[in-house]
């Protein structure tokens, strides 16, 4: 069977094959170890970053690939197909790139972006808090000016790559209302910044999405990202342009894996003297898997191609995240129907992918939030078009996206 993701028309087929070969050589052998140990995997994300893939959207002037969001989607998808945990690690660092690319000063870009592109620095973004969740304006963490520094206090949760990140993009409150949020770069190890112990989760074993605690953490004024009051713009633009696209790619990679291993299972397993896949009821379920995957792939790549081309596409990005996550959950359930009792055994891969499938849902806004945003657009509520404010500077080509 030809994988849906491997068709000749794929404009990034060389990059896709390169990433696919890498995952089979270096990541696949470690999946069982990560599942067994359930600890934060620190070495593999560094090895992945060393390929230059965190710099997919970073301009070549700063050492990046200048390959665009479509290439970024290919990278995340292919890694997630083998290890959703490592796909999540890659997307979290690529999300951390957004704040510097869009709001960083020239000095900040020249200092941080080459390190990120080279894989020696893993960035994160820290917005969510225990008491506010997806309600960004409800955050209570604060920063106050103290001479040439700012003093930060508060807690951030569900920070992707929390335990391996080198620099955290932290959004905190400096005033009231929409203009009362401000973003800072906070280096790991800075006095006053601590991590709570890694907590086990349902899936994505090997990935850390933990809690940062700031207790009178002093940050130099030059670590300010954007202007005072730009914090909401930093958070929302990063979420729409990178977060939703990245999580779409994560969901798509898991979806592809579930599709592929379930079809293989249905062809190998025999019932009533023939392949399980020959049973009409099972064949109909396989059709459901394939239909959903085709729809998910179309929405995912349509959105990022529009983004790379410079079109206004906020709603396509929002919709892609919603559609991909919801269809993934539906396919995870259908696949488990086909695997039946065999799917409950932990030595079968569907059990792991089933658990991992639920993780993209809450990040960057639950399905309810995505539908709310789409409903607001339909009702004519005015929102910033982040895809127009920060258009892609160039459209990637297949040749430009191939690592060298």
mmCIF file of C-alpha atoms in Angstrom:
data_model
loop_
_atom_site.group_PDB
_atom_site.id
_atom_site.type_symbol
_atom_site.label_atom_id
_atom_site.label_comp_id
_atom_site.label_asym_id
_atom_site.label_seq_id
_atom_site.Cartn_x
_atom_site.Cartn_y
_atom_site.Cartn_z
ATOM 1 C CA UNK A 1 0.000 0.000 0.000
ATOM 2 C CA UNK A 2 1.221 3.521 -0.839
ATOM 3 C CA UNK A 3 0.943 5.781 2.178
ATOM 4 C CA UNK A 4 -1.240 8.819 1.607
ATOM 5 C CA UNK A 5 1.661 11.002 2.782
ATOM 6 C CA UNK A 6 4.115 9.513 0.273
ATOM 7 C CA UNK A 7 2.548 10.425 -3.049
ATOM 8 C CA UNK A 8 4.811 11.666 -5.874
ATOM 9 C CA UNK A 9 2.984 15.028 -6.002
ATOM 10 C CA UNK A 10 4.321 15.915 -2.565
ATOM 11 C CA UNK A 11 6.387 19.094 -3.167
ATOM 12 C CA UNK A 12 8.608 18.219 -0.220
ATOM 13 C CA UNK A 13 9.103 14.547 -1.043
ATOM 14 C CA UNK A 14 12.891 14.689 -0.603
ATOM 15 C CA UNK A 15 12.613 16.340 2.794
ATOM 16 C CA UNK A 16 9.864 13.899 3.776
ATOM 17 C CA UNK A 17 12.014 10.905 2.845
ATOM 18 C CA UNK A 18 15.026 12.350 4.649
ATOM 19 C CA UNK A 19 13.020 12.820 7.845
ATOM 20 C CA UNK A 20 11.394 9.411 7.449
ATOM 21 C CA UNK A 21 14.780 7.695 7.152
ATOM 22 C CA UNK A 22 16.063 9.590 10.187
ATOM 23 C CA UNK A 23 13.087 8.579 12.325
ATOM 24 C CA UNK A 24 13.496 4.916 11.454
ATOM 25 C CA UNK A 25 17.217 4.978 12.217
ATOM 26 C CA UNK A 26 17.340 7.069 15.363
ATOM 27 C CA UNK A 27 13.864 7.494 16.860
ATOM 28 C CA UNK A 28 12.022 4.215 16.283
ATOM 29 C CA UNK A 29 14.538 2.138 18.305
ATOM 30 C CA UNK A 30 13.982 4.411 21.321
ATOM 31 C CA UNK A 31 10.191 4.351 21.381
ATOM 32 C CA UNK A 32 10.012 1.224 23.527
ATOM 33 C CA UNK A 33 12.532 2.669 25.977
ATOM 34 C CA UNK A 34 10.523 5.871 26.355
ATOM 35 C CA UNK A 35 7.326 3.896 26.889
ATOM 36 C CA UNK A 36 8.995 1.713 29.485
ATOM 37 C CA UNK A 37 10.784 4.441 31.444
ATOM 38 C CA UNK A 38 8.179 7.210 31.094
ATOM 39 C CA UNK A 39 10.833 9.812 31.854
ATOM 40 C CA UNK A 40 11.757 12.994 30.036
ATOM 41 C CA UNK A 41 13.818 12.150 26.951
ATOM 42 C CA UNK A 42 16.558 14.768 26.644
ATOM 43 C CA UNK A 43 18.972 13.380 24.052
ATOM 44 C CA UNK A 44 16.661 12.672 21.096
ATOM 45 C CA UNK A 45 15.213 16.220 20.884
ATOM 46 C CA UNK A 46 18.794 17.532 20.775
ATOM 47 C CA UNK A 47 19.682 15.092 18.017
ATOM 48 C CA UNK A 48 16.602 16.104 16.050
ATOM 49 C CA UNK A 49 17.349 19.792 16.577
ATOM 50 C CA UNK A 50 20.910 19.243 15.341
ATOM 51 C CA UNK A 51 19.439 18.441 11.906
ATOM 52 C CA UNK A 52 18.408 22.091 11.657
ATOM 53 C CA UNK A 53 14.678 21.293 11.627
ATOM 54 C CA UNK A 54 13.714 23.634 14.460
ATOM 55 C CA UNK A 55 14.860 26.389 12.102
ATOM 56 C CA UNK A 56 12.443 25.442 9.317
ATOM 57 C CA UNK A 57 10.832 28.903 9.333
ATOM 58 C CA UNK A 58 13.950 30.852 10.342
ATOM 59 C CA UNK A 59 15.466 32.942 7.574
ATOM 60 C CA UNK A 60 18.759 31.842 6.091
ATOM 61 C CA UNK A 61 20.204 35.189 7.219
ATOM 62 C CA UNK A 62 20.066 33.761 10.744
ATOM 63 C CA UNK A 63 21.176 30.249 9.781
ATOM 64 C CA UNK A 64 17.708 28.802 9.257
ATOM 65 C CA UNK A 65 16.196 26.739 6.456
ATOM 66 C CA UNK A 66 13.810 29.427 5.125
ATOM 67 C CA UNK A 67 11.651 26.448 4.128
ATOM 68 C CA UNK A 68 8.308 27.704 5.397
ATOM 69 C CA UNK A 69 5.357 26.302 7.293
ATOM 70 C CA UNK A 70 4.605 23.517 4.823
ATOM 71 C CA UNK A 71 8.084 22.062 5.295
ATOM 72 C CA UNK A 72 7.658 22.462 9.046
ATOM 73 C CA UNK A 73 4.433 20.488 8.816
ATOM 74 C CA UNK A 74 6.186 17.703 6.901
ATOM 75 C CA UNK A 75 8.884 17.458 9.585
ATOM 76 C CA UNK A 76 6.451 17.312 12.497
ATOM 77 C CA UNK A 77 4.118 14.898 10.715
ATOM 78 C CA UNK A 78 6.813 12.397 9.802
ATOM 79 C CA UNK A 79 8.366 12.385 13.275
ATOM 80 C CA UNK A 80 4.929 12.116 14.925
ATOM 81 C CA UNK A 81 4.081 9.130 12.749
ATOM 82 C CA UNK A 82 6.848 7.171 14.513
ATOM 83 C CA UNK A 83 6.937 8.925 17.886
ATOM 84 C CA UNK A 84 4.210 11.426 18.763
ATOM 85 C CA UNK A 85 6.250 12.296 21.860
ATOM 86 C CA UNK A 86 9.186 13.461 19.755
ATOM 87 C CA UNK A 87 6.822 15.114 17.286
ATOM 88 C CA UNK A 88 5.399 17.051 20.225
ATOM 89 C CA UNK A 89 8.913 18.025 21.303
ATOM 90 C CA UNK A 90 9.727 19.347 17.836
ATOM 91 C CA UNK A 91 6.490 21.296 17.481
ATOM 92 C CA UNK A 92 6.922 22.828 20.950
ATOM 93 C CA UNK A 93 10.352 24.187 20.070
ATOM 94 C CA UNK A 94 9.178 25.403 16.679
ATOM 95 C CA UNK A 95 6.326 27.179 18.462
ATOM 96 C CA UNK A 96 8.940 28.813 20.657
ATOM 97 C CA UNK A 97 10.570 30.264 17.532
ATOM 98 C CA UNK A 98 7.531 32.385 16.659
ATOM 99 C CA UNK A 99 7.888 35.043 19.342
ATOM 100 C CA UNK A 100 11.476 35.855 18.353
ATOM 101 C CA UNK A 101 10.805 35.781 14.599
ATOM 102 C CA UNK A 102 7.772 38.057 14.869
ATOM 103 C CA UNK A 103 8.553 40.316 17.833
ATOM 104 C CA UNK A 104 12.262 40.043 18.542
ATOM 105 C CA UNK A 105 14.629 42.964 18.123
ATOM 106 C CA UNK A 106 17.408 42.639 15.576
ATOM 107 C CA UNK A 107 19.841 42.026 18.432
ATOM 108 C CA UNK A 108 17.632 39.277 19.869
ATOM 109 C CA UNK A 109 17.252 37.647 16.466
ATOM 110 C CA UNK A 110 20.988 37.685 15.810
ATOM 111 C CA UNK A 111 21.712 36.208 19.223
ATOM 112 C CA UNK A 112 18.997 33.560 19.545
ATOM 113 C CA UNK A 113 17.931 32.464 16.053
ATOM 114 C CA UNK A 114 21.321 31.092 14.896
ATOM 115 C CA UNK A 115 21.523 28.994 18.065
ATOM 116 C CA UNK A 116 17.996 27.674 17.527
ATOM 117 C CA UNK A 117 18.637 26.963 13.851
ATOM 118 C CA UNK A 118 21.833 25.082 14.727
ATOM 119 C CA UNK A 119 20.001 23.001 17.319
ATOM 120 C CA UNK A 120 22.026 24.224 20.307
ATOM 121 C CA UNK A 121 19.088 26.082 21.863
ATOM 122 C CA UNK A 122 15.569 24.748 22.411
ATOM 123 C CA UNK A 123 13.016 27.545 22.942
ATOM 124 C CA UNK A 124 9.607 27.228 24.579
ATOM 125 C CA UNK A 125 6.573 29.422 25.107
ATOM 126 C CA UNK A 126 4.870 29.649 28.498
ATOM 127 C CA UNK A 127 1.402 31.199 28.607
ATOM 128 C CA UNK A 128 -1.078 28.829 30.309
ATOM 129 C CA UNK A 129 -1.647 29.053 34.070
ATOM 130 C CA UNK A 130 -3.389 26.721 36.543
ATOM 131 C CA UNK A 131 -6.234 29.125 37.227
ATOM 132 C CA UNK A 132 -6.873 30.444 33.732
ATOM 133 C CA UNK A 133 -6.268 27.626 31.229
ATOM 134 C CA UNK A 134 -6.977 28.858 27.718
ATOM 135 C CA UNK A 135 -8.304 32.193 29.020
ATOM 136 C CA UNK A 136 -5.166 34.243 28.397
ATOM 137 C CA UNK A 137 -6.538 37.424 29.972
ATOM 138 C CA UNK A 138 -7.210 35.486 33.161
ATOM 139 C CA UNK A 139 -3.516 34.983 33.925
ATOM 140 C CA UNK A 140 -2.219 36.185 37.272
ATOM 141 C CA UNK A 141 1.568 35.905 36.908
ATOM 142 C CA UNK A 142 3.125 39.341 37.120
ATOM 143 C CA UNK A 143 6.199 41.366 36.236
ATOM 144 C CA UNK A 144 7.234 44.696 37.748
ATOM 145 C CA UNK A 145 10.015 46.994 36.664
ATOM 146 C CA UNK A 146 12.996 47.341 38.978
ATOM 147 C CA UNK A 147 15.607 49.588 37.413
ATOM 148 C CA UNK A 148 17.289 47.794 34.528
ATOM 149 C CA UNK A 149 15.455 44.542 35.324
ATOM 150 C CA UNK A 150 11.960 43.125 35.583
ATOM 151 C CA UNK A 151 10.951 40.872 38.488
ATOM 152 C CA UNK A 152 8.644 38.004 37.522
ATOM 153 C CA UNK A 153 6.387 36.018 39.844
ATOM 154 C CA UNK A 154 3.872 33.282 39.147
ATOM 155 C CA UNK A 155 3.374 29.829 37.655
ATOM 156 C CA UNK A 156 3.058 28.491 34.120
ATOM 157 C CA UNK A 157 1.745 25.010 33.305
ATOM 158 C CA UNK A 158 1.675 22.730 30.251
ATOM 159 C CA UNK A 159 4.893 24.266 28.977
ATOM 160 C CA UNK A 160 6.051 22.111 26.078
ATOM 161 C CA UNK A 161 9.687 20.999 26.536
ATOM 162 C CA UNK A 162 9.622 22.479 30.017
ATOM 163 C CA UNK A 163 12.391 20.247 31.343
ATOM 164 C CA UNK A 164 14.739 20.490 28.365
ATOM 165 C CA UNK A 165 14.089 24.035 27.134
ATOM 166 C CA UNK A 166 16.958 26.526 27.131
ATOM 167 C CA UNK A 167 14.962 29.754 26.913
ATOM 168 C CA UNK A 168 11.311 30.243 27.823
ATOM 169 C CA UNK A 169 9.070 32.861 26.228
ATOM 170 C CA UNK A 170 6.977 33.856 29.246
ATOM 171 C CA UNK A 171 3.868 36.055 29.041
ATOM 172 C CA UNK A 172 2.913 37.775 32.300
ATOM 173 C CA UNK A 173 0.725 40.619 33.528
ATOM 174 C CA UNK A 174 2.207 44.125 33.747
ATOM 175 C CA UNK A 175 -1.068 46.085 33.757
ATOM 176 C CA UNK A 176 -4.797 45.867 33.200
ATOM 177 C CA UNK A 177 -6.828 44.653 30.247
ATOM 178 C CA UNK A 178 -5.748 43.588 26.777
ATOM 179 C CA UNK A 179 -2.669 45.800 26.862
ATOM 180 C CA UNK A 180 -1.703 44.609 30.297
ATOM 181 C CA UNK A 181 0.290 41.552 29.188
ATOM 182 C CA UNK A 182 3.993 41.559 28.328
ATOM 183 C CA UNK A 183 6.375 38.861 27.087
ATOM 184 C CA UNK A 184 9.921 38.114 28.220
ATOM 185 C CA UNK A 185 12.706 35.708 27.365
ATOM 186 C CA UNK A 186 13.693 33.830 30.511
ATOM 187 C CA UNK A 187 16.750 31.612 30.276
ATOM 188 C CA UNK A 188 16.654 28.193 31.946
ATOM 189 C CA UNK A 189 18.698 28.226 35.130
ATOM 190 C CA UNK A 190 18.086 31.905 35.845
ATOM 191 C CA UNK A 191 17.812 32.472 39.640
ATOM 192 C CA UNK A 192 14.212 32.485 40.756
ATOM 193 C CA UNK A 193 13.057 30.127 37.976
ATOM 194 C CA UNK A 194 12.422 26.531 38.989
ATOM 195 C CA UNK A 195 10.722 23.446 37.565
ATOM 196 C CA UNK A 196 8.345 21.185 39.418
ATOM 197 C CA UNK A 197 9.054 17.435 39.076
ATOM 198 C CA UNK A 198 7.992 15.755 35.835
ATOM 199 C CA UNK A 199 4.471 14.320 36.093
ATOM 200 C CA UNK A 200 3.343 11.202 34.259
ATOM 201 C CA UNK A 201 0.636 11.664 31.651
ATOM 202 C CA UNK A 202 -1.740 9.510 29.630
ATOM 203 C CA UNK A 203 0.560 9.425 26.616
ATOM 204 C CA UNK A 204 3.456 11.175 24.854
ATOM 205 C CA UNK A 205 5.891 9.379 27.128
ATOM 206 C CA UNK A 206 9.298 11.004 26.781
ATOM 207 C CA UNK A 207 7.858 14.497 26.230
ATOM 208 C CA UNK A 208 7.789 17.069 29.021
ATOM 209 C CA UNK A 209 4.991 19.592 29.359
ATOM 210 C CA UNK A 210 5.408 20.690 32.934
ATOM 211 C CA UNK A 211 5.289 23.650 35.277
ATOM 212 C CA UNK A 212 7.572 26.672 35.606
ATOM 213 C CA UNK A 213 7.628 28.558 38.897
ATOM 214 C CA UNK A 214 8.905 32.139 39.022
ATOM 215 C CA UNK A 215 9.758 33.446 42.466
ATOM 216 C CA UNK A 216 11.209 36.954 42.222
ATOM 217 C CA UNK A 217 12.938 35.933 39.008
ATOM 218 C CA UNK A 218 15.020 38.901 37.805
ATOM 219 C CA UNK A 219 15.143 39.343 34.042
ATOM 220 C CA UNK A 220 17.161 42.042 32.227
ATOM 221 C CA UNK A 221 15.096 44.690 30.447
ATOM 222 C CA UNK A 222 16.702 43.688 27.143
ATOM 223 C CA UNK A 223 14.904 40.325 27.462
ATOM 224 C CA UNK A 224 11.586 42.060 26.801
ATOM 225 C CA UNK A 225 9.934 40.655 23.641
ATOM 226 C CA UNK A 226 8.179 43.367 21.688
ATOM 227 C CA UNK A 227 6.928 46.347 23.670
ATOM 228 C CA UNK A 228 5.342 46.505 27.093
ATOM 229 C CA UNK A 229 1.721 45.516 26.472
ATOM 230 C CA UNK A 230 2.439 43.296 23.461
ATOM 231 C CA UNK A 231 2.055 40.061 25.435
ATOM 232 C CA UNK A 232 -1.382 39.186 24.126
ATOM 233 C CA UNK A 233 -0.229 39.744 20.549
ATOM 234 C CA UNK A 234 2.819 37.559 21.178
ATOM 235 C CA UNK A 235 0.626 34.803 22.624
ATOM 236 C CA UNK A 236 -2.150 34.901 20.030
ATOM 237 C CA UNK A 237 0.016 35.303 16.946
ATOM 238 C CA UNK A 238 2.234 32.439 18.083
ATOM 239 C CA UNK A 239 -0.800 30.272 18.780
ATOM 240 C CA UNK A 240 -2.581 30.962 15.477
ATOM 241 C CA UNK A 241 0.384 30.945 13.093
ATOM 242 C CA UNK A 242 2.543 28.266 14.713
ATOM 243 C CA UNK A 243 0.663 26.497 17.499
ATOM 244 C CA UNK A 244 -2.419 25.469 15.566
ATOM 245 C CA UNK A 245 -0.436 24.485 12.482
ATOM 246 C CA UNK A 246 2.053 22.519 14.573
ATOM 247 C CA UNK A 247 -0.632 20.631 16.474
ATOM 248 C CA UNK A 248 -2.397 19.931 13.190
ATOM 249 C CA UNK A 249 0.812 18.285 11.968
ATOM 250 C CA UNK A 250 1.154 16.304 15.207
ATOM 251 C CA UNK A 251 -2.418 15.047 14.901
ATOM 252 C CA UNK A 252 -1.922 14.219 11.227
ATOM 253 C CA UNK A 253 1.189 12.147 11.947
ATOM 254 C CA UNK A 254 -0.633 10.117 14.601
ATOM 255 C CA UNK A 255 -3.602 9.736 12.261
ATOM 256 C CA UNK A 256 -1.405 8.424 9.452
ATOM 257 C CA UNK A 257 0.199 5.899 11.800
ATOM 258 C CA UNK A 258 -3.170 4.666 13.089
ATOM 259 C CA UNK A 259 -4.410 4.317 9.511
ATOM 260 C CA UNK A 260 -1.340 2.377 8.354
ATOM 261 C CA UNK A 261 -0.988 -0.049 11.257
ATOM 262 C CA UNK A 262 -4.716 -0.790 11.338
ATOM 263 C CA UNK A 263 -4.863 -1.629 7.626
ATOM 264 C CA UNK A 264 -1.830 -3.880 8.048
ATOM 265 C CA UNK A 265 -3.486 -5.566 11.038
ATOM 266 C CA UNK A 266 -6.748 -6.125 9.131
ATOM 267 C CA UNK A 267 -4.858 -7.699 6.228
ATOM 268 C CA UNK A 268 -2.732 -9.959 8.435
ATOM 269 C CA UNK A 269 -5.450 -11.138 10.829
ATOM 270 C CA UNK A 270 -7.631 -13.975 9.552
ATOM 271 C CA UNK A 271 -11.237 -14.643 10.461
ATOM 272 C CA UNK A 272 -13.721 -17.079 8.902
ATOM 273 C CA UNK A 273 -11.110 -18.384 6.500
ATOM 274 C CA UNK A 274 -10.069 -15.024 4.987
ATOM 275 C CA UNK A 275 -8.496 -11.712 5.840
ATOM 276 C CA UNK A 276 -10.230 -9.640 8.483
ATOM 277 C CA UNK A 277 -10.204 -6.859 5.877
ATOM 278 C CA UNK A 278 -12.496 -8.988 3.663
ATOM 279 C CA UNK A 279 -15.381 -8.710 6.136
ATOM 280 C CA UNK A 280 -17.841 -6.046 4.910
ATOM 281 C CA UNK A 281 -18.181 -4.457 8.342
ATOM 282 C CA UNK A 282 -14.408 -4.156 8.741
ATOM 283 C CA UNK A 283 -13.936 -2.928 5.193
ATOM 284 C CA UNK A 284 -16.463 -0.152 5.848
ATOM 285 C CA UNK A 285 -14.516 0.881 8.940
ATOM 286 C CA UNK A 286 -11.293 0.937 6.933
ATOM 287 C CA UNK A 287 -13.086 3.198 4.488
ATOM 288 C CA UNK A 288 -13.954 5.522 7.351
ATOM 289 C CA UNK A 289 -10.295 5.659 8.400
ATOM 290 C CA UNK A 290 -9.174 6.495 4.902
ATOM 291 C CA UNK A 291 -11.873 9.101 4.300
ATOM 292 C CA UNK A 292 -11.050 10.898 7.522
ATOM 293 C CA UNK A 293 -7.324 10.845 6.820
ATOM 294 C CA UNK A 294 -7.788 12.241 3.313
ATOM 295 C CA UNK A 295 -9.929 15.060 4.706
ATOM 296 C CA UNK A 296 -7.491 15.752 7.531
ATOM 297 C CA UNK A 297 -4.519 15.889 5.158
ATOM 298 C CA UNK A 298 -6.302 18.240 2.773
ATOM 299 C CA UNK A 299 -7.220 20.751 5.492
ATOM 300 C CA UNK A 300 -3.746 20.581 7.056
ATOM 301 C CA UNK A 301 -1.725 21.279 3.933
ATOM 302 C CA UNK A 302 -4.191 23.715 2.395
ATOM 303 C CA UNK A 303 -3.867 25.942 5.473
ATOM 304 C CA UNK A 304 -0.069 26.041 5.618
ATOM 305 C CA UNK A 305 0.255 26.512 1.858
ATOM 306 C CA UNK A 306 -1.979 29.566 2.137
ATOM 307 C CA UNK A 307 0.163 30.791 5.027
ATOM 308 C CA UNK A 308 3.391 30.325 3.087
ATOM 309 C CA UNK A 309 1.870 32.129 0.100
ATOM 310 C CA UNK A 310 1.023 35.160 2.239
ATOM 311 C CA UNK A 311 -2.771 34.911 2.155
ATOM 312 C CA UNK A 312 -5.096 35.790 5.030
ATOM 313 C CA UNK A 313 -5.795 32.323 6.420
ATOM 314 C CA UNK A 314 -6.340 32.542 10.168
ATOM 315 C CA UNK A 315 -9.624 30.677 9.942
ATOM 316 C CA UNK A 316 -8.122 27.946 7.757
ATOM 317 C CA UNK A 317 -5.411 27.414 10.389
ATOM 318 C CA UNK A 318 -7.965 27.322 13.190
ATOM 319 C CA UNK A 319 -10.185 24.950 11.230
ATOM 320 C CA UNK A 320 -7.270 22.680 10.317
ATOM 321 C CA UNK A 321 -6.428 22.171 13.972
ATOM 322 C CA UNK A 322 -10.049 21.487 14.883
ATOM 323 C CA UNK A 323 -10.751 19.126 11.979
ATOM 324 C CA UNK A 324 -7.519 17.179 12.349
ATOM 325 C CA UNK A 325 -7.914 16.636 16.078
ATOM 326 C CA UNK A 326 -11.579 15.643 15.892
ATOM 327 C CA UNK A 327 -11.057 13.277 12.962
ATOM 328 C CA UNK A 328 -8.038 11.777 14.716
ATOM 329 C CA UNK A 329 -10.112 11.010 17.797
ATOM 330 C CA UNK A 330 -12.823 9.434 15.650
ATOM 331 C CA UNK A 331 -10.260 7.297 13.800
ATOM 332 C CA UNK A 332 -8.585 6.244 17.051
ATOM 333 C CA UNK A 333 -11.909 4.876 18.265
ATOM 334 C CA UNK A 334 -12.665 3.183 14.939
ATOM 335 C CA UNK A 335 -9.228 1.586 14.894
ATOM 336 C CA UNK A 336 -9.733 0.194 18.377
ATOM 337 C CA UNK A 337 -13.036 -1.290 17.198
ATOM 338 C CA UNK A 338 -11.105 -3.154 14.497
ATOM 339 C CA UNK A 339 -8.260 -4.246 16.774
ATOM 340 C CA UNK A 340 -10.765 -5.233 19.484
ATOM 341 C CA UNK A 341 -9.130 -7.157 22.324
ATOM 342 C CA UNK A 342 -5.731 -7.113 20.642
ATOM 343 C CA UNK A 343 -5.737 -3.330 20.855
ATOM 344 C CA UNK A 344 -5.715 -3.487 24.646
ATOM 345 C CA UNK A 345 -2.331 -5.187 24.770
ATOM 346 C CA UNK A 346 0.554 -2.827 25.417
ATOM 347 C CA UNK A 347 2.869 -4.676 23.043
ATOM 348 C CA UNK A 348 0.627 -3.675 20.127
ATOM 349 C CA UNK A 349 1.350 -0.154 18.803
ATOM 350 C CA UNK A 350 -2.306 0.869 18.513
ATOM 351 C CA UNK A 351 -2.548 1.020 22.312
ATOM 352 C CA UNK A 352 0.179 3.685 22.409
ATOM 353 C CA UNK A 353 -1.197 5.692 19.500
ATOM 354 C CA UNK A 354 -4.680 5.572 21.021
ATOM 355 C CA UNK A 355 -3.365 7.213 24.194
ATOM 356 C CA UNK A 356 -1.265 9.727 22.307
ATOM 357 C CA UNK A 357 -4.236 10.717 20.120
ATOM 358 C CA UNK A 358 -5.912 12.638 22.937
ATOM 359 C CA UNK A 359 -3.018 14.995 23.615
ATOM 360 C CA UNK A 360 -3.379 17.508 20.734
ATOM 361 C CA UNK A 361 -6.952 18.355 21.785
ATOM 362 C CA UNK A 362 -6.452 20.853 24.647
ATOM 363 C CA UNK A 363 -3.268 22.527 23.408
ATOM 364 C CA UNK A 364 -3.680 25.938 21.686
ATOM 365 C CA UNK A 365 -7.371 25.806 22.585
ATOM 366 C CA UNK A 366 -9.843 22.945 22.841
ATOM 367 C CA UNK A 367 -12.298 22.153 20.087
ATOM 368 C CA UNK A 368 -14.857 24.427 21.734
ATOM 369 C CA UNK A 369 -12.417 27.336 21.534
ATOM 370 C CA UNK A 370 -11.706 26.658 17.854
ATOM 371 C CA UNK A 371 -15.435 26.580 17.077
ATOM 372 C CA UNK A 372 -15.968 29.755 19.095
ATOM 373 C CA UNK A 373 -13.316 31.559 17.041
ATOM 374 C CA UNK A 374 -14.807 30.287 13.770
ATOM 375 C CA UNK A 375 -18.265 31.327 14.949
ATOM 376 C CA UNK A 376 -17.003 34.814 15.748
ATOM 377 C CA UNK A 377 -15.548 35.099 12.259
ATOM 378 C CA UNK A 378 -18.845 33.916 10.757
ATOM 379 C CA UNK A 379 -20.749 36.474 12.859
ATOM 380 C CA UNK A 380 -18.486 39.284 11.705
ATOM 381 C CA UNK A 381 -16.644 39.835 14.973
ATOM 382 C CA UNK A 382 -13.407 41.597 14.067
ATOM 383 C CA UNK A 383 -10.147 39.830 14.902
ATOM 384 C CA UNK A 384 -6.576 40.615 13.872
ATOM 385 C CA UNK A 385 -5.509 38.633 10.828
ATOM 386 C CA UNK A 386 -2.158 37.421 12.108
ATOM 387 C CA UNK A 387 -1.465 35.705 8.789
ATOM 388 C CA UNK A 388 -1.604 39.131 7.120
ATOM 389 C CA UNK A 389 0.298 40.974 9.822
ATOM 390 C CA UNK A 390 3.151 38.479 9.689
ATOM 391 C CA UNK A 391 3.083 37.049 6.140
ATOM 392 C CA UNK A 392 5.652 34.507 5.081
ATOM 393 C CA UNK A 393 8.591 36.302 3.497
ATOM 394 C CA UNK A 394 9.009 33.695 0.807
ATOM 395 C CA UNK A 395 7.438 30.571 -0.527
ATOM 396 C CA UNK A 396 9.550 27.483 -0.021
ATOM 397 C CA UNK A 397 10.455 25.173 -2.871
ATOM 398 C CA UNK A 398 11.262 21.502 -2.657
ATOM 399 C CA UNK A 399 14.934 22.150 -3.407
ATOM 400 C CA UNK A 400 15.211 24.761 -0.651
ATOM 401 C CA UNK A 401 13.696 22.411 1.899
ATOM 402 C CA UNK A 402 16.193 19.574 1.518
ATOM 403 C CA UNK A 403 18.810 19.438 4.319
ATOM 404 C CA UNK A 404 22.444 19.606 3.263
#
